[in-house]
Short mmCIF file of C-alpha atoms and ligand atoms in Angstrom, two decimals:
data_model
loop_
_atom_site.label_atom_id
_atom_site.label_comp_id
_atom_site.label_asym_id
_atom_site.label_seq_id
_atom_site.Cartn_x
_atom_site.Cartn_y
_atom_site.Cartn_z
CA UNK A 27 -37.05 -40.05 -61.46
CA UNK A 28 -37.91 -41.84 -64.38
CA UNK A 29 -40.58 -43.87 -65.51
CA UNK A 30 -40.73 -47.07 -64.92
CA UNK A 31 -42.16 -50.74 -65.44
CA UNK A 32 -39.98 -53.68 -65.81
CA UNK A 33 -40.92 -55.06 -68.75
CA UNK A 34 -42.29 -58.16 -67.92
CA UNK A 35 -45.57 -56.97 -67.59
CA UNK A 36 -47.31 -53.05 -67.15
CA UNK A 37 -49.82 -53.61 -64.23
CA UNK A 38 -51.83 -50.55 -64.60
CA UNK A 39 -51.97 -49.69 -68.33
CA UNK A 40 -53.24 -46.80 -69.97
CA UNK A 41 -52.29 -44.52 -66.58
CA UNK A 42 -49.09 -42.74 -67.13
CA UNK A 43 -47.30 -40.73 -65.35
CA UNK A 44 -49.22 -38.22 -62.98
CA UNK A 45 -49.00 -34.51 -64.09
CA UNK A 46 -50.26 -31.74 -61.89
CA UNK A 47 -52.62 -29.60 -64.98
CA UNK A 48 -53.66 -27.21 -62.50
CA UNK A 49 -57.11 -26.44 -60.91
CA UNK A 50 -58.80 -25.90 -63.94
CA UNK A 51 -58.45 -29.45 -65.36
CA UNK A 52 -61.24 -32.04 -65.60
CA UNK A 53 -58.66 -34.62 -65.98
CA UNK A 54 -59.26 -36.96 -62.40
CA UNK A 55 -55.73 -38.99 -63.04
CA UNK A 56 -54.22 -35.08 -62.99
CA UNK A 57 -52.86 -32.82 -59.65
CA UNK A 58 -55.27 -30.33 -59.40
CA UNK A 59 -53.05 -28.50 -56.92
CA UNK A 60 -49.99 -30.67 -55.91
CA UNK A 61 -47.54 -29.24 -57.82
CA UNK A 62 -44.01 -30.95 -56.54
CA UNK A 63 -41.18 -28.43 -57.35
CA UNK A 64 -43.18 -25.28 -56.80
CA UNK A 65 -41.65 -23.58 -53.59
CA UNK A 66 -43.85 -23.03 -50.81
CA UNK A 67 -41.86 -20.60 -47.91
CA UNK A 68 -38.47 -22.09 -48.67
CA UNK A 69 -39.12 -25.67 -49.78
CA UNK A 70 -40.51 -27.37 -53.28
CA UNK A 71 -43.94 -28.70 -52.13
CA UNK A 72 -42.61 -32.42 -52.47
CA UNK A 73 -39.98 -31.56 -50.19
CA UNK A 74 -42.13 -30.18 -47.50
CA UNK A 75 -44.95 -32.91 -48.01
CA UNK A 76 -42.65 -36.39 -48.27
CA UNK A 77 -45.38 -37.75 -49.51
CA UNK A 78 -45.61 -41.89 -49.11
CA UNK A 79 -47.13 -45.04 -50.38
CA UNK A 80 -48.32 -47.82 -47.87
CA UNK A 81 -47.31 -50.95 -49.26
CA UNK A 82 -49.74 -53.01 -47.24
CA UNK A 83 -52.61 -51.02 -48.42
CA UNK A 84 -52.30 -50.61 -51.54
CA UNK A 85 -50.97 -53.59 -52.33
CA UNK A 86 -52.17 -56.27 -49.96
CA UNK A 87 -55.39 -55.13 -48.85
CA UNK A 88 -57.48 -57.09 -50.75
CA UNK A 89 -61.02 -55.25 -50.18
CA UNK A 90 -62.39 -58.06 -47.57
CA UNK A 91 -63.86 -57.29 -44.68
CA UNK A 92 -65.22 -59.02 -41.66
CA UNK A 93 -68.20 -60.13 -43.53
CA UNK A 94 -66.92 -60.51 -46.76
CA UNK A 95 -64.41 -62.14 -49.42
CA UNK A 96 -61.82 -60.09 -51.22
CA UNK A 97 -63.15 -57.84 -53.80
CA UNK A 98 -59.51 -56.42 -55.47
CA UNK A 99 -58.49 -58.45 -58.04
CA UNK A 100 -54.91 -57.72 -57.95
CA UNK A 101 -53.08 -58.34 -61.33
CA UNK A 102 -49.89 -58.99 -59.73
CA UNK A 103 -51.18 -61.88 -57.97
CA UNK A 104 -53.41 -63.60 -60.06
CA UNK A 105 -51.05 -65.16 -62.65
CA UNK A 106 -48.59 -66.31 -60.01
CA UNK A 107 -47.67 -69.51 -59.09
CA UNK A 108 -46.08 -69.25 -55.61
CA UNK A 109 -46.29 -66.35 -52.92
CA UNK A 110 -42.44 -65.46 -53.78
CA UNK A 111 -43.52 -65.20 -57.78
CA UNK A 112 -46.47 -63.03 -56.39
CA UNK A 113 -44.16 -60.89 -53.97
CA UNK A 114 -41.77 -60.43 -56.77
CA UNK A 115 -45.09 -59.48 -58.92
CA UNK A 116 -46.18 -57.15 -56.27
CA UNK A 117 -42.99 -55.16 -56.15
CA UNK A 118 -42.60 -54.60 -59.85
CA UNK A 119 -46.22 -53.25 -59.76
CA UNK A 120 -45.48 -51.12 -56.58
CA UNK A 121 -42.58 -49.86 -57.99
CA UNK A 122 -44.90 -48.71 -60.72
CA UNK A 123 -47.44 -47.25 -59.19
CA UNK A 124 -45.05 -45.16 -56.97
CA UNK A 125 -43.09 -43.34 -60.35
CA UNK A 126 -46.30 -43.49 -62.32
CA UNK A 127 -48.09 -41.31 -59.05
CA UNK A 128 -44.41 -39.68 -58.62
CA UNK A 129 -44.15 -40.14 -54.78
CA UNK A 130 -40.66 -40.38 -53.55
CA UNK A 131 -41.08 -42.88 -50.47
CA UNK A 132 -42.64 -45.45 -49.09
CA UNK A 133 -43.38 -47.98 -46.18
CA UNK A 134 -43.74 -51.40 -45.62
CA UNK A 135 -44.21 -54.35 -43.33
CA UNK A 136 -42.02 -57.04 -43.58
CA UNK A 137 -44.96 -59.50 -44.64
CA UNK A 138 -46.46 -56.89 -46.82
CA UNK A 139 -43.17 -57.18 -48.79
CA UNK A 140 -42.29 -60.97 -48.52
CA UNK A 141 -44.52 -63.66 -47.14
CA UNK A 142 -43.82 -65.90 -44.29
CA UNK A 143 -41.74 -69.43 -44.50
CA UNK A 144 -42.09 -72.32 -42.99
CA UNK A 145 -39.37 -71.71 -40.38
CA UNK A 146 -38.10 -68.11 -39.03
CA UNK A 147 -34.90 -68.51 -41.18
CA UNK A 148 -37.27 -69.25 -44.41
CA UNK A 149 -39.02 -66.06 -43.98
CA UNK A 150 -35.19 -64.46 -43.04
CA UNK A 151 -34.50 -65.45 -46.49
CA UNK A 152 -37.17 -64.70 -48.19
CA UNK A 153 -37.31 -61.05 -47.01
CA UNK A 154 -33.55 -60.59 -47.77
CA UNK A 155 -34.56 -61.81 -51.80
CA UNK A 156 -37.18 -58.96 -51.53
CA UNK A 157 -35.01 -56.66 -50.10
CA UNK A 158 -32.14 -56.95 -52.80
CA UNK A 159 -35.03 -56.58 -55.35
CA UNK A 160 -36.50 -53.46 -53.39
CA UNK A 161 -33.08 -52.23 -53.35
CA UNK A 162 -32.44 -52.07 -57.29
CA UNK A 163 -35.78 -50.89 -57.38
CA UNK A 164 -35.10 -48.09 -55.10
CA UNK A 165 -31.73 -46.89 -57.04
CA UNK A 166 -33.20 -47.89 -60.50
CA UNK A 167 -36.31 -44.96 -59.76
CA UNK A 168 -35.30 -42.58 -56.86
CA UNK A 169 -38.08 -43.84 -54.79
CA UNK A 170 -36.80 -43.73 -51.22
CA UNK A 171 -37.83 -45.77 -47.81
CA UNK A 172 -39.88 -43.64 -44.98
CA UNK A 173 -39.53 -46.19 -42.67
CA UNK A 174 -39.93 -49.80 -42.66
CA UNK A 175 -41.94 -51.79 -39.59
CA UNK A 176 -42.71 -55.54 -38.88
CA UNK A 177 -45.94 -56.75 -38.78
CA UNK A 178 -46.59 -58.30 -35.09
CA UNK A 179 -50.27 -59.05 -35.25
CA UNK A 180 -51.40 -61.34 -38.49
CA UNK A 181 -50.25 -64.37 -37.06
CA UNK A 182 -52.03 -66.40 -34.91
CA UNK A 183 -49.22 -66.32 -32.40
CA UNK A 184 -49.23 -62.88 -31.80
CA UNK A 185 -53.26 -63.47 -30.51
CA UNK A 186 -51.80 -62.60 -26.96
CA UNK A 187 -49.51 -59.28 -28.29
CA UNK A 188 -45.83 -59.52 -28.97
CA UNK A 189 -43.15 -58.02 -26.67
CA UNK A 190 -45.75 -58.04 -24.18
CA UNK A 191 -47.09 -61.27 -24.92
CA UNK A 192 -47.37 -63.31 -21.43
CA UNK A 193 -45.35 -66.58 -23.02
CA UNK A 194 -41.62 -65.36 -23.52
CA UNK A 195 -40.68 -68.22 -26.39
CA UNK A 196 -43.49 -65.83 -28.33
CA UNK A 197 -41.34 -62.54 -27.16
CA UNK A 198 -38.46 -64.39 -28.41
CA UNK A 199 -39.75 -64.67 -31.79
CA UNK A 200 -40.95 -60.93 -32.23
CA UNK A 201 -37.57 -60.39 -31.37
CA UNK A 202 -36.47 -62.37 -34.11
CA UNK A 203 -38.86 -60.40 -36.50
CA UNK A 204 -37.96 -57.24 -35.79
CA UNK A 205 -34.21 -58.05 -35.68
CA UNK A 206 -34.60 -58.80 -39.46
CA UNK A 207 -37.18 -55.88 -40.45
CA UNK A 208 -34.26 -53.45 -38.62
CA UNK A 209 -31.89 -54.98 -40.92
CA UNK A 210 -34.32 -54.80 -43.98
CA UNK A 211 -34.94 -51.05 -43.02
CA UNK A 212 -30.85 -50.63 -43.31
CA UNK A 213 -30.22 -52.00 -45.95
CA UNK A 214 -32.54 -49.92 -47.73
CA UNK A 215 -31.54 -46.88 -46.16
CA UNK A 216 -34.71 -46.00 -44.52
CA UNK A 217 -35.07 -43.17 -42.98
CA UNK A 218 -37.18 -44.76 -39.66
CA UNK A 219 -38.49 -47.72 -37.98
CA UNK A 220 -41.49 -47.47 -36.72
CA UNK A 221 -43.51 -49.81 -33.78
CA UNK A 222 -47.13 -49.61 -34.10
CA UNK A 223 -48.58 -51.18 -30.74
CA UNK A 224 -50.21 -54.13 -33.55
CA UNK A 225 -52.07 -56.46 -30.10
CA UNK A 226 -49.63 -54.66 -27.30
CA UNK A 227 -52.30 -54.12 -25.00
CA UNK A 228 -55.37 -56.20 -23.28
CA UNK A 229 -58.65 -57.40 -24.17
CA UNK A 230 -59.44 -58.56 -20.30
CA UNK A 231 -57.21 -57.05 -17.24
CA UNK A 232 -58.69 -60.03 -15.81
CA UNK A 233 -55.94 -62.45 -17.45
CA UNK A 234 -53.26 -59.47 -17.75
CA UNK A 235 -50.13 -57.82 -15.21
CA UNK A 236 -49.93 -55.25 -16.83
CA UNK A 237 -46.73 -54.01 -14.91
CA UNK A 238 -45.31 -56.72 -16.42
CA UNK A 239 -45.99 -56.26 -19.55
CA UNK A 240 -45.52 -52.61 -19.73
CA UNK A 241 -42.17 -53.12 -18.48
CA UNK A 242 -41.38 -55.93 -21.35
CA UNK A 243 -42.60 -53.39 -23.97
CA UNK A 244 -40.02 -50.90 -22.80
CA UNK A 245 -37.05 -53.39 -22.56
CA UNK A 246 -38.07 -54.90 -25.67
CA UNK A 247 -37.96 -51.57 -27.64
CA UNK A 248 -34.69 -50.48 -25.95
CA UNK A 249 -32.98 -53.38 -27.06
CA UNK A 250 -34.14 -52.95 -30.18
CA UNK A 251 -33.11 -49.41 -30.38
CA UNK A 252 -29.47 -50.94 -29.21
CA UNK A 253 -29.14 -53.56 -31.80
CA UNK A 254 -30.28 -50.84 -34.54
CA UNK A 255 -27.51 -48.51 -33.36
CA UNK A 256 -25.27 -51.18 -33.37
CA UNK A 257 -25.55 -51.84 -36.83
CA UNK A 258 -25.41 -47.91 -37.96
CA UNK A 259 -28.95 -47.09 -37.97
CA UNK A 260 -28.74 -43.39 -37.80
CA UNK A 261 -32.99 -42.61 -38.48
CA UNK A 262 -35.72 -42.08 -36.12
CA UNK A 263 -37.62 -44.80 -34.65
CA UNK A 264 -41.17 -44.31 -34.07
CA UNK A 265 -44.38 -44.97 -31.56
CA UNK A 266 -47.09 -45.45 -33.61
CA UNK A 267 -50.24 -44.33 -31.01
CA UNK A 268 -53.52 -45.47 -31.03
CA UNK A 269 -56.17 -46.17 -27.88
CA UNK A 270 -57.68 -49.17 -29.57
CA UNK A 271 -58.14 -51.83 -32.10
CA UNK A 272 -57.13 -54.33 -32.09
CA UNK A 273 -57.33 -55.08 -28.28
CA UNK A 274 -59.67 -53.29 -26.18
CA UNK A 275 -56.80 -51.00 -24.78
CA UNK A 276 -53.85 -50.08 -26.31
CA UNK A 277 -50.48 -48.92 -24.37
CA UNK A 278 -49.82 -46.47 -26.77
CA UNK A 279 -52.78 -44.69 -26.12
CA UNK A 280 -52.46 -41.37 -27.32
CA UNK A 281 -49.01 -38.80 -28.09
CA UNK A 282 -49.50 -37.77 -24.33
CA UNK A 283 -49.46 -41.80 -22.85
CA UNK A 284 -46.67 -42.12 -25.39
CA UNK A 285 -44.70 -39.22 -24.26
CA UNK A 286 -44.43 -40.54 -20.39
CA UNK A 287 -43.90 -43.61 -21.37
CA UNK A 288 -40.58 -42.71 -23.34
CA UNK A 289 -39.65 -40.82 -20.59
CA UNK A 290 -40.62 -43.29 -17.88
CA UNK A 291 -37.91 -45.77 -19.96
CA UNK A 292 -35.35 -42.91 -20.84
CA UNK A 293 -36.71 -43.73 -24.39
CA UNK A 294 -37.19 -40.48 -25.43
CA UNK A 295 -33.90 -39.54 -27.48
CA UNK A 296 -34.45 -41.99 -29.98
CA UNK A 297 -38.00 -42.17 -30.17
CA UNK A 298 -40.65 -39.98 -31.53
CA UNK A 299 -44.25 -40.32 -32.91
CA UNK A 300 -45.60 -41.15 -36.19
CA UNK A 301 -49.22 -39.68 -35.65
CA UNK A 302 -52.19 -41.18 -37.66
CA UNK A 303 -55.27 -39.05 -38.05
CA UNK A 304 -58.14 -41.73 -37.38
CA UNK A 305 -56.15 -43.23 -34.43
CA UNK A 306 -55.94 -39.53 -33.09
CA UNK A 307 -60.28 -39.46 -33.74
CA UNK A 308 -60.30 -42.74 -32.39
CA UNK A 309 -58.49 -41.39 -29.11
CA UNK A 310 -60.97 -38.62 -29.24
CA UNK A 311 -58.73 -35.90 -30.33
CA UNK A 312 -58.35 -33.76 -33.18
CA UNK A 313 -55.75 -34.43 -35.56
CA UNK A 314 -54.03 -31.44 -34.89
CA UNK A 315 -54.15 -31.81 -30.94
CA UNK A 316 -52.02 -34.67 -31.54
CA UNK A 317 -49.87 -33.01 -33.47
CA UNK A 318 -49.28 -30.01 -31.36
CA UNK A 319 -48.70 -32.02 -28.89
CA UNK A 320 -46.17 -34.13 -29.75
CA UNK A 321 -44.30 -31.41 -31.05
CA UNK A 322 -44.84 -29.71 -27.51
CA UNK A 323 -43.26 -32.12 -26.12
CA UNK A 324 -40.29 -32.27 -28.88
CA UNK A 325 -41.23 -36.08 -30.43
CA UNK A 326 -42.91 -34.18 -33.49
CA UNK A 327 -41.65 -37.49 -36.22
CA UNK A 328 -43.41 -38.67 -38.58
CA UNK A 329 -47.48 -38.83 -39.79
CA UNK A 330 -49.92 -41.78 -41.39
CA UNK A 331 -52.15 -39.23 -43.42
CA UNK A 332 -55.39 -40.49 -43.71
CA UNK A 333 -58.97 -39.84 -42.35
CA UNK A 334 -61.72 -41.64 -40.13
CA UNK A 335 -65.56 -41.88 -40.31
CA UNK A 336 -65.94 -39.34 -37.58
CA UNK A 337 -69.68 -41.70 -37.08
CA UNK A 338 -67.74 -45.26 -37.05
CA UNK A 339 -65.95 -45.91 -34.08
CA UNK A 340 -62.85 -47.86 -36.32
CA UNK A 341 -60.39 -47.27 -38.48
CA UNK A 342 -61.76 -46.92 -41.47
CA UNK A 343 -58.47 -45.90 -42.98
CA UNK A 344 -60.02 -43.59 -45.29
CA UNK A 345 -58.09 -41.23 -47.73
CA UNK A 346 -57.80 -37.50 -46.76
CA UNK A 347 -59.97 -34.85 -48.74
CA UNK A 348 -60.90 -32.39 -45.85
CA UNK A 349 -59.49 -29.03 -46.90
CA UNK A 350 -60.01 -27.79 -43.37
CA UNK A 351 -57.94 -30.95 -41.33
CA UNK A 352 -54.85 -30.47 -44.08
CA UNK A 353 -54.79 -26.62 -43.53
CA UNK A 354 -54.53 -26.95 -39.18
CA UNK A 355 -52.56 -30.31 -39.40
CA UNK A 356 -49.70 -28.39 -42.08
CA UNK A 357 -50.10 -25.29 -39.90
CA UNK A 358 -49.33 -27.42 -36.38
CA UNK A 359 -46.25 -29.65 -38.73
CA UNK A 360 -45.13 -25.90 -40.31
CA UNK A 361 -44.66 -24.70 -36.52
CA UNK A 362 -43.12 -27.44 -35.71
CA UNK A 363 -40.54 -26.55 -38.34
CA UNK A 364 -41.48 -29.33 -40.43
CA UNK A 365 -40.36 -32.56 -41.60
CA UNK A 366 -36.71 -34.10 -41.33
CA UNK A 367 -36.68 -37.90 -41.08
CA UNK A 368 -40.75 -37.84 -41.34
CA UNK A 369 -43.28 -37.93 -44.34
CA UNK A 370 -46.75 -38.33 -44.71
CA UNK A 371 -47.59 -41.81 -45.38
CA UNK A 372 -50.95 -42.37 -46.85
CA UNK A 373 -51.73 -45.28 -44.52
CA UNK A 374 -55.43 -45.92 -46.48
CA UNK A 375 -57.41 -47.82 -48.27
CA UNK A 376 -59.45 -47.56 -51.47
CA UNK A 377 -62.98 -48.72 -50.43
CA UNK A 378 -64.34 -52.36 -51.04
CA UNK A 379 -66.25 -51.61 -53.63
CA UNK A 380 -63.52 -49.05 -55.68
CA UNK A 381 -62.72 -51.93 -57.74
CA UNK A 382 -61.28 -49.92 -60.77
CA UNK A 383 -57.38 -49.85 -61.20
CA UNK A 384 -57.91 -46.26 -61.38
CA UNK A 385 -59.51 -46.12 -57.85
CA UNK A 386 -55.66 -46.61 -56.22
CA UNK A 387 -54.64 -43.68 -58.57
CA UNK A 388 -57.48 -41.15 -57.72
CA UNK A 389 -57.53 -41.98 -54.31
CA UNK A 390 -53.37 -41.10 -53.87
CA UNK A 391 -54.30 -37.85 -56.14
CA UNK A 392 -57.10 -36.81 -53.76
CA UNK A 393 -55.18 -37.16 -50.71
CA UNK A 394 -51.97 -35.23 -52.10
CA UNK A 395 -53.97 -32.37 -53.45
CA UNK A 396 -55.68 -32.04 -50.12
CA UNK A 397 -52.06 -31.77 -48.38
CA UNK A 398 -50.94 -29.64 -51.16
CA UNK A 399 -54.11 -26.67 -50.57
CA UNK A 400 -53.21 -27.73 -46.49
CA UNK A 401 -49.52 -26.65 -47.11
CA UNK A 402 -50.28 -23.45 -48.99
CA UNK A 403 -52.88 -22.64 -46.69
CA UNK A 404 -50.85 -22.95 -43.39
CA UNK A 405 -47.51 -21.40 -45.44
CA UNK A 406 -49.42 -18.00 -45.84
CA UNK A 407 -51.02 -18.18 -42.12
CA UNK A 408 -47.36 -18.13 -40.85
CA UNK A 409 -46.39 -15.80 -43.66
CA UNK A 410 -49.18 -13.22 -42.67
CA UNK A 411 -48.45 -14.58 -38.75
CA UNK A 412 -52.02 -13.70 -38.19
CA UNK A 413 -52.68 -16.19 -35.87
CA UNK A 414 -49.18 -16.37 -34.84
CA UNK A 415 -49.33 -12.87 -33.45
CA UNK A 416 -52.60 -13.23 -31.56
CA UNK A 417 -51.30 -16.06 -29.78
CA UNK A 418 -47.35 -14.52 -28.98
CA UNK A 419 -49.69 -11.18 -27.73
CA UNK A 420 -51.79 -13.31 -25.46
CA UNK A 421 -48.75 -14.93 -23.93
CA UNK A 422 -46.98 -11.57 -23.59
CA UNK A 423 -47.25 -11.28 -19.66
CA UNK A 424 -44.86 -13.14 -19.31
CA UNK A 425 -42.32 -11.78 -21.82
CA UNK A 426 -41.10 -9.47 -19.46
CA UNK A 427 -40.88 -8.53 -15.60
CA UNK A 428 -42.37 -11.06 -13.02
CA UNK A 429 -44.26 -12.56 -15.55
CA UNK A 430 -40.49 -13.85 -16.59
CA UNK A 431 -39.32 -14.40 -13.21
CA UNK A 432 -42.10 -16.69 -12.84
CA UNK A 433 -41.22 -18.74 -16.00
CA UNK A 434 -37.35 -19.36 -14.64
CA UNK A 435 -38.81 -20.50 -11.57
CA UNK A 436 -37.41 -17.24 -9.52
CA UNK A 437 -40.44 -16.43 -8.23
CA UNK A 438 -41.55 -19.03 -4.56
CA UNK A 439 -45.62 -19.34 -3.95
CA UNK A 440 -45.03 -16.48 -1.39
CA UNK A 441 -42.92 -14.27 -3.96
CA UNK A 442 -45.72 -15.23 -6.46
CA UNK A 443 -48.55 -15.08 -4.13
CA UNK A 444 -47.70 -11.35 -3.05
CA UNK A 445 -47.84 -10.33 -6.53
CA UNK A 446 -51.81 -11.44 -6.83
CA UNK A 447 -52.76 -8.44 -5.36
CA UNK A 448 -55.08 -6.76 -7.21
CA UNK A 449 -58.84 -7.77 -8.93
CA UNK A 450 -60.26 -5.04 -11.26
CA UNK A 451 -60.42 -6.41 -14.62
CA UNK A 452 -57.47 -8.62 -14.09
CA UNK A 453 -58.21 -12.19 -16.31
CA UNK A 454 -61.32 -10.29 -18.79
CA UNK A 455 -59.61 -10.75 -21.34
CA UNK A 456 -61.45 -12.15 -24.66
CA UNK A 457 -59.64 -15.59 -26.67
CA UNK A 458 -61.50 -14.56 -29.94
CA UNK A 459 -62.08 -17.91 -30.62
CA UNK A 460 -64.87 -17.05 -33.28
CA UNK A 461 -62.56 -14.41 -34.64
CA UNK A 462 -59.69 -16.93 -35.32
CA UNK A 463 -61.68 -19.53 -37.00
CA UNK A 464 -63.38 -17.12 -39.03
CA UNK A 465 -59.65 -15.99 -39.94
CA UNK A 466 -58.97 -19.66 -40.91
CA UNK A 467 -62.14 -19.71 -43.03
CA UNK A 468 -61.11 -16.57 -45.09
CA UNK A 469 -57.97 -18.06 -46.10
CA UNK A 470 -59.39 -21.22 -46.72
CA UNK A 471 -61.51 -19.45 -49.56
CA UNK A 472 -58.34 -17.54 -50.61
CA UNK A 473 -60.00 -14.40 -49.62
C1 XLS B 522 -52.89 -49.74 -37.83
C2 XLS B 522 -51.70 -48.97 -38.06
C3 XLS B 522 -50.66 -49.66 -38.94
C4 XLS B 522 -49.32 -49.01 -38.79
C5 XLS B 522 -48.18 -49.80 -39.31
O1 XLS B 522 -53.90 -49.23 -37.36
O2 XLS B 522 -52.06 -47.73 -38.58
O3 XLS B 522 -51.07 -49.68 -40.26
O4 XLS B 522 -49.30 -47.76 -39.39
O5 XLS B 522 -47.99 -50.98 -38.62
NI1 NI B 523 -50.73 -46.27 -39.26
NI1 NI B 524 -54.30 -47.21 -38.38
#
C-alpha cells in the first residue's frame, strides 16, 4: 500500500502514516502493539485482525446528538458547493485516512458514500459516480471492501421499517435500494453484504402483524440473496443482530433469534452474523456469548468491534480499549478458526466533544492495539491449550463408551435410563470457574 492523498487537498495534515514504535513509545499517533506483518500462530496480525473503517462514522457522523447541533467540523465538507462535490471530498479524505491509519478494508452505506437524489434513479446515478471513484481508489491504495450495506432507516419513509414496512409501494422501494447497494458491493468486490435490522421491528404490537411482517423480512432477504447470486456475488451476506434501537423490538434480536430465523426460511447457507459488541450488551449478553454462539451454531461471519457504556442502556458506539473483552472475544473468533470473508469493523464514534483531527486517528489506534494484545493473548491460550484442555477433559464422558452411544443417538430413554443407576459421587465434580479466570488474568499480565 502506498501513501496516499490526491492532491487536491491533504485533509488531515501533519499525521502521516501510522507506524507501530512498540510499547515503549510515548508517541499517541504510534501502534503501541499492533504490529501488522508480525505472525501470530500462522497468520501476520493484519491478516488475522481485517481490521476496518466505518465510513458512516467516521466520516458522516457529525458529533450531534439528540440535544445538540453538530460539533465535527469536517474539512471535506465545508468548502463544498453541492453534496456530490462534498461526497467526492469525503472519499478523497477517507481514502486518506484509511492508508495514512494502514487498514486494509472498509464499509459503507450507500448514503454514507453518495447522497440521495431527487428521484430513485438520481440517487442510482449518483452512487454509481461514487462507486467508479471508490473503485480507482480501491486499486490506486490496496484498501479493500468488507462489506457494503444500504441504509434503510434515515429517511422519513422508512418511519414504519423497510421490508417489513406495512405499505408495500415502501417495500418496493427498499427493494430498489438494496438492488443498487448489491450492485455497488460487486462492483467493488466486497467481500459481504450485510442487513442490519435499521426500523425492522415494532414500536406498538398494537398497530403491527407481526406474522406478516416476519414473513416479508424473510422473502425480502431471499430474494435479495437470489438477485445477488444472480449477478456473481460469491461473499457472505450478513444479519446484523441487535434487540433494540431504533424500535422498541427488533427481529433480529440476538445470534440465537437470528439463528432460527435463518433456519425457519432455509436462510441459513448464505447467511451468517456480523456481531456488534454493544448490540450484544444491549441484548444482555457478553460479547463473547454472542460470539460463541454463533459460531456454535456455524454462522460465525463477520464483527462491528466497538464497545458500550455498560451504565447507558444505548449504543453509544464507543471505541474498544478493554484488554479483557479483546482477549475472550479473539479467543471465541480463534476457536472458531478465524476470519474468512469477515473483519472487524470499527463501527464507532469519536465522542462529541473529540473535536481534534487527531481524535479519529487515536481513537482507530486505541481500538487496533486493544485487538492486537486480544489476538496475542487468545493465540498463546490455544497455544498453551490451557483452557482448551480443561474444557475437552470435562466433556470426556462422552468420548468413549455409552457416553458416545448417547451422542449418535443409539442409546432410547430406556437404554439411557438403565444406565442411571448409580448415586455416590456421580455429578461432584468442580467447574473451576475461579481457577480459569484467574488463568485468564495471568496471561493477561504476561505472567
Ligand atoms: C446500528 C448498526 C449499524 C450497522 C450498519 O446500530 O450497528 O451501524 O452496523 O447498518
Ligand atoms: Ni453495526
Ligand atoms: Ni450499532
Amino acid at each position: 500500500m502506498t501513501d496516499y492523498f490526491v492532491g487536491k487537498k491533504e485533509y488531515f495534515p501533519g499525521i502521516g502514516k501510522i507506524k507501530y514504535e512498540g510499547e515503549e513509545s510515548d508517541n499517541p499517533l504510534a501502534f503501541k502493539y499492533y504490529d501488522p506483518e508480525r505472525i501470530v500462530g500462522k497468520k501476520k496480525m493484519k491478516d488475522h485482525l481485517r481490521f476496518a473503517v466505518a465510513y458512516w462514522h467516521s466520516f458522516c457522523a457529525d458529533g450531534a446528538d439528540p440535544f445538540g447541533a453538530a460539533t465535527h467540523p469536517h474539512p471535506w465538507i465545508v468548502d463544498a458547493h453541492s453534496p456530490m462535490e462534498a461526497a467526492d471530498h469525503k472519499i478523497e479524505a477517507a481514502f486518506e485516512f484509511f492508508t495514512k491509519l494502514g487498514v486494509e478494508w472498509y464499509a459503507f452505506h450507500d448514503r454514507d458514500m453518495a447522497p440521495e437524489g431527487d428521484t430513485p434513479l438520481e440517487s442510482e446515478k449518483n452512487l454509481q459516480v461514487l462507486v467508479a471513484k471508490a473503485k480507482v481508489l480501491q486499486k490506486e491504495t490496496g484498501v479493500k471492501l468488507l462489506w457494503g450495506t444500504a441504509n434503510l432507516f434515515n429517511h422519513p419513509r422508512f418511519m414504519n421499517g423497510a421490508a417489513t414496512n406495512p405499505e408495500f409501494a415502501v417495500v418496493a422501494l427498499a427493494a430498489r435500494q438494496v438492488k443498487a447497494a448489491i450492485d455497488a458491493t460487486i462492483e467493488l468486490d466486497g467481500q459481504g453484504y450485510t442487513f442490519w435490522g435499521g426500523r425492522e421491528g415494532y414500536m406498538s404490537l398494537l398497530n403491527t402483524d407481526l406474522k406478516r411482517e416476519k414473513e416479508h423480512l424473510a422473502r425480502f432477504l431471499s430474494t435479495a440473496r437470489d438477485y445477488a447470486r444472480k449477478q456473481g456475488f460469491k461473499g457472505a451476506f450478513y444479519i446484523e443482530p441487535k434487540p433494540m434501537e431504533p424500535t422498541k423490538h427488533q427481529y433480529d434480536y440476538d445470534v440465537e433469534t437470528v439463528a432460527g430465523f435463518l433456519r425457519a426460511y432455509h436462510l441459513d447457507n448464505d447467511f451468517k452474523v456480523n456481531i456488534e459488541a454493544n448490540h450484544a450488551e444491549l441484548a444482555g449478553h457478553d460479547f463473547a456469548h454472542e460470539l460463541e454462539t454463533a459460531a456454535s451454531l456455524g454462522i460465525f461471519g463477520s464483527v462491528d468491534a466497538n464497545r458500550g457504556e455498560p451504565r447507558n442502556g444505548w449504543d453509544t458506539d464507543q471505541f474498544p480499549n478493554s484488554y479483557y473483552e479483546t482477549a475472550l472475544a479473539m479467543y471465541a473468533i480463534l476457536k472458531a478458526g478465524g476470519f474468512t470473508t469477515g473483519g472487524l469493523n470499527f463501527d464507532a464514534k469519536i465522542r462529541r466533544n473529540s473535536v481534534d483531527l487527531s481524535d479519529l486517528f487515536e481513537a482507530h489506534i486505541g481500538g487496533m492495539d486493544a485487538f492486537a494484545v486480544g489476538l496475542e493473548i487468545a493465540q498463546r491460550i490455544i497455544d498453551d491449550d490451557s483452557i482448551g484442555s480443561f474444557v475437552r477433559k470435562r466433556y470426556a464422558s462422552f468420548d468413549t463408551g455409552d457416553g458416545a452411544r448417547f451422542e449418535k443417538g443409539e442409546l432410547d430413554l430406556t437404554a439411557l435410563a438403565a444406565l442411571g443407576s448409580e448415586y455416590g459421587k456421580i455429578g461432584i465434580t468442580s467447574g473451576k470457574q475461579e481457577y480459569l479466570e484467574n488463568v485468564i488474568n495471568q496471561y493477561l499480565f504476561g505472567l
